[in-house]
Short mmCIF file of C-alpha atoms in Angstrom, two decimals:
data_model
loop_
_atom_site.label_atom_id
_atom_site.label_comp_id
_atom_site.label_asym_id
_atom_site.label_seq_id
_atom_site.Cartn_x
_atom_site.Cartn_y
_atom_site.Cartn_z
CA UNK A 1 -24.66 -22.45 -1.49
CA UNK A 2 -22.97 -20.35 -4.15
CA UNK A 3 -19.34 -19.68 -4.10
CA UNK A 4 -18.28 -16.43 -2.52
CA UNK A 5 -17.54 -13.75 -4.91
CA UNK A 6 -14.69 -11.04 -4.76
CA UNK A 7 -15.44 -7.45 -5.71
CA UNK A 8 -12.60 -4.56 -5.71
CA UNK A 9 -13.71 -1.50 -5.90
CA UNK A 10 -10.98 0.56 -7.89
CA UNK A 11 -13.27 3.87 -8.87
CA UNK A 12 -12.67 7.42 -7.80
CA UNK A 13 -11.40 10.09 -8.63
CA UNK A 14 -8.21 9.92 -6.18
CA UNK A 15 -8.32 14.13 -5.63
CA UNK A 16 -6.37 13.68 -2.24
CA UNK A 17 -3.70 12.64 -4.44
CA UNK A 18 -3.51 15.08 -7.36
CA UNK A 19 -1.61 16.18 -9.52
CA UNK A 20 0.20 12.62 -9.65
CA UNK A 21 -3.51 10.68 -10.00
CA UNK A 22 -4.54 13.26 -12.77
CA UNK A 23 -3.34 11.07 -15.40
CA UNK A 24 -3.41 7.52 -13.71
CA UNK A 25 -6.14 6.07 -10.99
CA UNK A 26 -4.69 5.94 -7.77
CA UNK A 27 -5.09 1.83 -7.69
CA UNK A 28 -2.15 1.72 -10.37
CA UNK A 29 0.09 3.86 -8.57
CA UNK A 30 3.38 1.51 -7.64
CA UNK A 31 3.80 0.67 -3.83
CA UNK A 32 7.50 -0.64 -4.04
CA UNK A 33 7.77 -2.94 -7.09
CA UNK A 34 3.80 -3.71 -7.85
CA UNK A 35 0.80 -1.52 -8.65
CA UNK A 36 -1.56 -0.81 -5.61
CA UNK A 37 -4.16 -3.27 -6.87
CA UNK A 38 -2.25 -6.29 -7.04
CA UNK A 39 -2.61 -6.01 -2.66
CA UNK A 40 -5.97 -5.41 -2.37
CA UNK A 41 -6.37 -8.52 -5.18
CA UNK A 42 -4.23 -10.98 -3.26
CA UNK A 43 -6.14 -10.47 -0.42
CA UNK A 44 -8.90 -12.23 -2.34
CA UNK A 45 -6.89 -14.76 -3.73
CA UNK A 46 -5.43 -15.92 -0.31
CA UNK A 47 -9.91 -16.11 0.92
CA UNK A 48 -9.82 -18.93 -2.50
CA UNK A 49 -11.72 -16.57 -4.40
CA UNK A 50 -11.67 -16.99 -8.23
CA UNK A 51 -14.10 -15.32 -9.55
CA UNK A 52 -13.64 -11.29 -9.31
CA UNK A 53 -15.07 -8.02 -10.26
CA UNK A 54 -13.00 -4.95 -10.71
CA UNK A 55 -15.02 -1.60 -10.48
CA UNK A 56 -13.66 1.40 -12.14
CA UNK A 57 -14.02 4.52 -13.55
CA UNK A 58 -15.17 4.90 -17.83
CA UNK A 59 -11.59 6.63 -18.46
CA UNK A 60 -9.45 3.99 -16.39
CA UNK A 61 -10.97 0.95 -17.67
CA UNK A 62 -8.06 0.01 -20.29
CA UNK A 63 -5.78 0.88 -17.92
CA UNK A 64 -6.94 -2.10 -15.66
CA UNK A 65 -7.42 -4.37 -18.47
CA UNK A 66 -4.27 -3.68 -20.09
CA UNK A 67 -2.76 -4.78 -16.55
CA UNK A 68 -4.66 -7.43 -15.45
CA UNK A 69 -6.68 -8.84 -18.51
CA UNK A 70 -9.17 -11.45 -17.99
CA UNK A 71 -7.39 -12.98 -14.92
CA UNK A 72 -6.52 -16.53 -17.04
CA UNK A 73 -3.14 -16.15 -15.76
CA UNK A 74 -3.72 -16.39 -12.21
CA UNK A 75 -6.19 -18.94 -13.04
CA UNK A 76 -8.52 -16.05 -12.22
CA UNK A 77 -11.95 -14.83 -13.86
CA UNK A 78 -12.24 -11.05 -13.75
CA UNK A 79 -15.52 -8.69 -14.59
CA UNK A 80 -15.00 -5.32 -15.71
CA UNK A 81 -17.95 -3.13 -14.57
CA UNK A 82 -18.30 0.89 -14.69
CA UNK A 83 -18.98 2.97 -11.64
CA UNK A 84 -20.20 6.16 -13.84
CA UNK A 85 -19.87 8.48 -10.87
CA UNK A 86 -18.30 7.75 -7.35
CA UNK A 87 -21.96 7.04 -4.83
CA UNK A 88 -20.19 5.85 -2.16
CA UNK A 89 -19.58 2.19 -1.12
CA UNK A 90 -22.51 0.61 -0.92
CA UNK A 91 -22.88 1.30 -4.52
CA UNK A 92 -20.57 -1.43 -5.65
CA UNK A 93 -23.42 -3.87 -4.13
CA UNK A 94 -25.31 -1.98 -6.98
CA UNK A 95 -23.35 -2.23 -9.74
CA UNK A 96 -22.41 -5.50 -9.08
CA UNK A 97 -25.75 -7.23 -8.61
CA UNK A 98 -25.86 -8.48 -12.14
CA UNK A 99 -22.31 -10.16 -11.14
CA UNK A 100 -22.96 -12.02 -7.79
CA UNK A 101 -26.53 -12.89 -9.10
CA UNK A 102 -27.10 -14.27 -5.45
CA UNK A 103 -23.86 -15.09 -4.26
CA UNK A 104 -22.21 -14.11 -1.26
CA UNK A 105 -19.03 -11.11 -1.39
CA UNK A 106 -15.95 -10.35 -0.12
CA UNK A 107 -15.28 -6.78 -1.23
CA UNK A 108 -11.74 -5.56 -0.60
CA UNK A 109 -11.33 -1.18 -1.32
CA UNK A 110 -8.33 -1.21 -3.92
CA UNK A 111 -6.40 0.67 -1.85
CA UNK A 112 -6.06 -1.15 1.07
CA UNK A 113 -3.07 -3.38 2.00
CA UNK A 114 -2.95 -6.20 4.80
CA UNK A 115 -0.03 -7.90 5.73
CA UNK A 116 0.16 -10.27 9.39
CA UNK A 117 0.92 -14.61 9.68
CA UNK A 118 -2.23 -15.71 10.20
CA UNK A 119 -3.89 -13.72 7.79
CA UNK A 120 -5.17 -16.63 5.46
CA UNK A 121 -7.06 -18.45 8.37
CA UNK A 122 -8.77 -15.07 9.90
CA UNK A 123 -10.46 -14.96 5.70
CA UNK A 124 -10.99 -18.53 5.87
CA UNK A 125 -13.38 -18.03 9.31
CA UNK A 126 -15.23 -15.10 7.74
CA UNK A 127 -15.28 -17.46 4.33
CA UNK A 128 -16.95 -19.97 6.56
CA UNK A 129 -19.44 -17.51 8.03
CA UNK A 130 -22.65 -19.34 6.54
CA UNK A 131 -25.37 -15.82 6.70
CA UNK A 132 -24.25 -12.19 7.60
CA UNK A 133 -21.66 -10.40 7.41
CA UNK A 134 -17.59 -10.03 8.89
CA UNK A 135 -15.66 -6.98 8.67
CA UNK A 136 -12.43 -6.49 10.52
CA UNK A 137 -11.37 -3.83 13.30
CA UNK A 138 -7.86 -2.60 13.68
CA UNK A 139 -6.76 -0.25 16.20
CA UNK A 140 -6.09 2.97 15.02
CA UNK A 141 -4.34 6.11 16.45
CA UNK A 142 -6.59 8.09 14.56
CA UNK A 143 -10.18 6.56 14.98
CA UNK A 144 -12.14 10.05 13.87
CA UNK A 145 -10.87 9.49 10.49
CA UNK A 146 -12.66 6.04 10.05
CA UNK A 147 -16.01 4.24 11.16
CA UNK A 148 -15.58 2.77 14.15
CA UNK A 149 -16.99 0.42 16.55
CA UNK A 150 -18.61 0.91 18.88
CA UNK A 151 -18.38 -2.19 21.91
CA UNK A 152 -20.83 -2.91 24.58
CA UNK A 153 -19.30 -4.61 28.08
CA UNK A 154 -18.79 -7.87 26.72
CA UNK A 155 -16.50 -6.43 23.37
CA UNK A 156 -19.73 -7.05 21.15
CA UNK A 157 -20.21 -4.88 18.48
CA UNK A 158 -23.38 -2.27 18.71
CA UNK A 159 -23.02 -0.04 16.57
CA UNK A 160 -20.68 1.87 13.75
CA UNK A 161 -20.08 5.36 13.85
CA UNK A 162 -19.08 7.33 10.25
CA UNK A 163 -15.99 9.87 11.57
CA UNK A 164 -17.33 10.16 15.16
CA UNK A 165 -15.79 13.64 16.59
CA UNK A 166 -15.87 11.49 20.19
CA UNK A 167 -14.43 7.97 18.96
CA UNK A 168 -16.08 5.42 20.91
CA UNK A 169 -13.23 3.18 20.45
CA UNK A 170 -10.01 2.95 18.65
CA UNK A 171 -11.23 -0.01 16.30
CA UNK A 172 -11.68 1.06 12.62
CA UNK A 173 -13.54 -0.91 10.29
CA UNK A 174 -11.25 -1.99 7.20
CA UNK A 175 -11.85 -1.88 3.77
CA UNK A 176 -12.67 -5.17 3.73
CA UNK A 177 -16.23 -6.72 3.74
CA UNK A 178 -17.36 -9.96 3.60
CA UNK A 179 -21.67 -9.78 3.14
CA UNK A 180 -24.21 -12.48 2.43
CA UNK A 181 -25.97 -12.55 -0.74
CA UNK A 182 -28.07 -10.37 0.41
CA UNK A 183 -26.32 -7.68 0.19
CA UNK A 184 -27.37 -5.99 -3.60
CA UNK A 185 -30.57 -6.06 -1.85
CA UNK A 186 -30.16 -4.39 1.53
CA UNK A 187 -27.69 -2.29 -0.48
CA UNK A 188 -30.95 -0.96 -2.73
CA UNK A 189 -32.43 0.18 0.32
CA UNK A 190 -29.69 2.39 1.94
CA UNK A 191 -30.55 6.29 1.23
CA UNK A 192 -27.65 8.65 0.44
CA UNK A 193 -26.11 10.38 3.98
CA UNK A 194 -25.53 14.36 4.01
CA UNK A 195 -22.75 13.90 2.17
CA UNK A 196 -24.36 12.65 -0.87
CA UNK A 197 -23.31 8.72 -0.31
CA UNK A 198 -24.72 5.70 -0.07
CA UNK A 199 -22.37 4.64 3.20
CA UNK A 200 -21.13 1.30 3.72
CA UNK A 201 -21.88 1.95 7.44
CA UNK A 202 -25.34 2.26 6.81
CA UNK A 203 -25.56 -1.06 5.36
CA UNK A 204 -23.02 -2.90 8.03
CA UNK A 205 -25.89 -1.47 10.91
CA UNK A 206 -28.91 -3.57 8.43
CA UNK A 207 -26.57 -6.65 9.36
CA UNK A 208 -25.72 -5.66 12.88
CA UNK A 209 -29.62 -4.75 13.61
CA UNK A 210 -30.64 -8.27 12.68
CA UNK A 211 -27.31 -9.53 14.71
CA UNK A 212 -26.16 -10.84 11.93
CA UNK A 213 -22.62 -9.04 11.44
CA UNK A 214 -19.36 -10.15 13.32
CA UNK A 215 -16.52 -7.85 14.00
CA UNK A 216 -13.37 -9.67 13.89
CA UNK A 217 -10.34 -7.54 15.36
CA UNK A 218 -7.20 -7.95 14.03
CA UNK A 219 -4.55 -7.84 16.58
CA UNK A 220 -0.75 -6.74 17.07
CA UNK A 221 0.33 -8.91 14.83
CA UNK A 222 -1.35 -7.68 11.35
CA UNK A 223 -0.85 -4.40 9.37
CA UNK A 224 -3.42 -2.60 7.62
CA UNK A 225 -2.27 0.53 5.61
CA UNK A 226 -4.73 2.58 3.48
CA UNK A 227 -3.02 4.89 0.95
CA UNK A 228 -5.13 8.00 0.37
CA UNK A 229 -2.61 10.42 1.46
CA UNK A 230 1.39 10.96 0.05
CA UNK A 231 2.65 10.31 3.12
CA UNK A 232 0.83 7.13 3.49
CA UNK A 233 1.70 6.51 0.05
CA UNK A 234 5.55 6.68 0.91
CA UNK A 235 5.18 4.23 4.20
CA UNK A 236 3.51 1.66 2.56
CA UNK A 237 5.90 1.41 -0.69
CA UNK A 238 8.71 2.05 2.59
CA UNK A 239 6.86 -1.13 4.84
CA UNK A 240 7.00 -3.57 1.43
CA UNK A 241 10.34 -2.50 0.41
CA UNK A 242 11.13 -3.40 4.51
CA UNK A 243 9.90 -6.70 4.59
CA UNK A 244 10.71 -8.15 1.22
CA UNK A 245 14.43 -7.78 1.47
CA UNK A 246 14.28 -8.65 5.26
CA UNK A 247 12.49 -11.81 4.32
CA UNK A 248 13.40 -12.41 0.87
CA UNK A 249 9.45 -12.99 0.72
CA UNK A 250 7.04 -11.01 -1.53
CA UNK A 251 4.37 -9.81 -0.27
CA UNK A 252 0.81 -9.31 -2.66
CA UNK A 253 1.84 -11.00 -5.08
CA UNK A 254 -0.74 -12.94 -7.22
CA UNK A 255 1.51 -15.08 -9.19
CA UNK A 256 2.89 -16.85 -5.83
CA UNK A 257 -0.80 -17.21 -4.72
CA UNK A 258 -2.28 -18.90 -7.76
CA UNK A 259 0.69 -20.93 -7.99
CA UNK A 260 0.42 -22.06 -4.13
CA UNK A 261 -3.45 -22.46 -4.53
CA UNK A 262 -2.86 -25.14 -7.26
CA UNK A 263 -4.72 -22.66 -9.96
CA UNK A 264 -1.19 -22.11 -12.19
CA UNK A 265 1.15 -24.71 -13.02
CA UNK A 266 5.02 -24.39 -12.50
CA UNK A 267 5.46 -23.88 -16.24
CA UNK A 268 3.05 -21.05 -16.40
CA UNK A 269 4.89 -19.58 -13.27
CA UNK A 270 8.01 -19.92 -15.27
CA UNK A 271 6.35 -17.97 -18.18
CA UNK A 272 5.33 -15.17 -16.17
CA UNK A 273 9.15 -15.08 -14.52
CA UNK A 274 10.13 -14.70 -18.44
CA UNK A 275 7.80 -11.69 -18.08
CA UNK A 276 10.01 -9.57 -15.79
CA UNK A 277 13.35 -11.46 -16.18
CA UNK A 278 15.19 -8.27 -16.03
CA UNK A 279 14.36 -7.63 -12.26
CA UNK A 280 14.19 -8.76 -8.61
CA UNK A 281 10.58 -10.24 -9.21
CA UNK A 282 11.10 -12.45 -12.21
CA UNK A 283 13.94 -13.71 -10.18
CA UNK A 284 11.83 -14.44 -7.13
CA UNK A 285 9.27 -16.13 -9.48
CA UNK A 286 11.54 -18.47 -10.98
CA UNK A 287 13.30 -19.92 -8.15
CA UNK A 288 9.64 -20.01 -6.68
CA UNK A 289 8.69 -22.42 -9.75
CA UNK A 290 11.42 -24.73 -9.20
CA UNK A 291 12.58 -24.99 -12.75
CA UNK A 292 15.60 -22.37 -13.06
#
């Protein structure tokens, strides 16, 4: 079987946060001392996925390439690929047919962050997952702002419901996906909703019509901020800033991941310390390497 994919999906417009997104996509904005993306990207990292494509907007392109460039340094590969105008999710299934060319995906929205031990085994099961699909619930106070799932007696999942006004549960779907190969595919087949989108719920029900999509919930013990508001913006730089000098641990941080995976070398680690020697992070990366 092909090696599982990773997709971000980086594009839009980020309105809900104007005017500070006017000049900069909302996946570069800082939460605490790393830009947005570099979350949603270790997520990936920590499923063992090397091979990555970043969807963005024409006009932030650079941007992300000036960041992240081709991914050599994380021992990464990254594709850069255009979403010309904002479709909805399932479009990234579109856009990066060309990319997966069969494989299986784990898409990740590049603005959401999760946190929680345990996290790299609950990937690794949905890695495993040999046809379908896994997405995640987490329990929200809010459910009508989400899709959410809906359970039958025996906590199996039967259907998803875009924004329900009568939530029939409090388990939101994440932004993060992890499809078959057939995905590009079923993806092609999903007509836009009312709104004008081509909804990722509307492709999740293909999978769970065929029973062929698991809904893993992720309990007390993870965290799962989006950051489409301010406010939200605020907590989640606030939660990072909380835990890191609590723990003395970083949290999303590529260069730890590629160097734990085996991908980077202790000397390359070293280099990218060099990078930001004049702060807290090129600290953290050097001790992390060994050779200070």
């Amino acid at each position: 079987m092909n090696a599982r994919k990773g997709i971000i999906l980086a594009g839009g417009s980020g309105t809900r946060l104007y005017p500070i997104t006017m000049g900069l996509s909302k996946q570069l904005l800082p939460i605490y001392d790393k830009p947005m993306i570099y979350y949603p990207l270790s997520v990936l990292m920590l499923a063992g996925i090397r091979e990555i494509a970043l969807i963005t907007t024409p006009q932030d392109q650079d941007q992300f390439r000036r960041l992240l460039g081709d991914g050599g340094q994380w021992g990464l590969s990254f594709t850069y690929i255009v979403q010309p105008e904002p479709e909805g999710l399932a479009q990234a299934y579109l856009l990066a047919r060309d990319f997966l060319d069969g494989a299986p995906s784990a898409m990740v929205l590049g603005d959401n962050i999760f946190f929680g031990h345990g996290l790299p085994e609950l990937l690794a099961a949905a890695e495993a997952q040999p046809e379908g699909g896994t997405v995640f619930g987490y329990r929200v106070a809010d459910p009508e702002r989400y899709g959410v799932v809906d359970f039958d007696a025996q906590g199996r999942a039967r259907a998803i419901i875009e924004k329900p006004v009568q939530p029939p549960s409090r388990y939101a779907v994440t932004g993060l996906y992890f499809l078959d190969g057939s995905a590009p595919e079923r993806a092609a087949r999903v007509e836009k909703s009312a709104r004008g989108e081509l909804e990722i719920t509307t492709l999740l029900e293909m999978y769970l019509a065929e029973g062929l999509l698991n809904v893993q919930q992720m309990g007390r013990g993870f965290a799962w901020l989006d950051t489409g508001t301010h406010a939200s913006l605020l907590d989640a730089g606030n939660f990072v800033r909380t835990l890191s000098e609590r723990q003395g641990q970083q949290i999303g941080s590529p260069d730890e991941i590629a160097f734990q995976q085996g991908w980077i070398s202790a000397e390359a680690l070293r280099a990218r310390a060099e990078t930001f020697r004049k702060n807290d992070y090129g600290a953290y990366l050097l001790q992390l390497s060994g050779l200070e």
